[in-house]
């Protein structure tokens, strides 16, 4: 019998590992240094990981804005919130920006996907923690809209599969109040399918969110409000959601096409996260081709 030392069993280079937080959402990544250029197979493994787990969490990544942008650019074309200041100047540098104001905090303490009032909402998003409140708090939650869809009853799935909904700033503008940057306009709106077929996985995800979705097309106000309230209550379930307690230099990469998020507003003092975007495509429903 050959004996093998422990050192022999450890690979010479660190290997990427992803530990699931729950079956529905979240994976903790280890064995990768994002300050270094990533090998193609590492990017491939991370893309597969983000599609599977929805949100990937990396610890201890002390990245510059440039390095964060370079990392995100490996996954697609960098973009910005269509209504942000940075949208007016979409350079590589300001694709990575901070969102520290109180009013922005209020608007993110609602379950949402980013920028769904745009015709082509962000595909992937990242947040990196620069500064956290001294007294704790300020966690962020993520939830799987695949799981939310899949656990609906068959009659409800059949009913919503062919529906579409209007997304607008009707709720966000009042939340932002005077601190709207001026780029978010009352007439910005898009119609998207209520059930989105994910362009990469082909899985169906519930695609209505409490921040941007205004109404379901073709339903009365009462029908639309009631149906949306039911779908939102269902999608907030503990079974499909998780909560992340930040440390400085954590970065999370997530799939905005099938996962929603919520910023818990339970803290005082500064909390600065740097956000970056990878552009998405037009959401398609179950009955659309190509
Ligand atoms: C956002 C957002 C989450 C957070 O920037 O759109 O939802 O935890 N942020 O700040
Ligand atoms: Mn958000």
XYZ file of N, CA and C and ligand atoms in Angstrom, residues 108 112-114 125 254 261 275, ligand 2:
25
model
N -34.477 50.699 -1.606
C -33.979 49.327 -1.753
C -34.447 48.420 -0.617
N -36.967 43.535 -4.633
C -36.934 43.981 -6.029
C -35.848 43.297 -6.839
N -36.019 43.407 -8.148
C -34.931 43.159 -9.081
C -34.566 44.553 -9.584
N -33.303 44.751 -9.974
C -32.913 46.099 -10.391
C -33.410 46.411 -11.801
N -25.457 41.497 -11.422
C -25.111 42.650 -10.589
C -24.070 42.211 -9.575
N -24.641 38.442 -8.486
C -25.904 37.715 -8.572
C -26.619 37.886 -9.901
N -33.826 40.886 -4.497
C -33.046 41.211 -3.306
C -33.726 42.315 -2.498
N -21.649 49.222 -6.443
C -22.494 48.362 -7.285
C -21.990 48.380 -8.718
Mn -31.294 46.731 -5.955
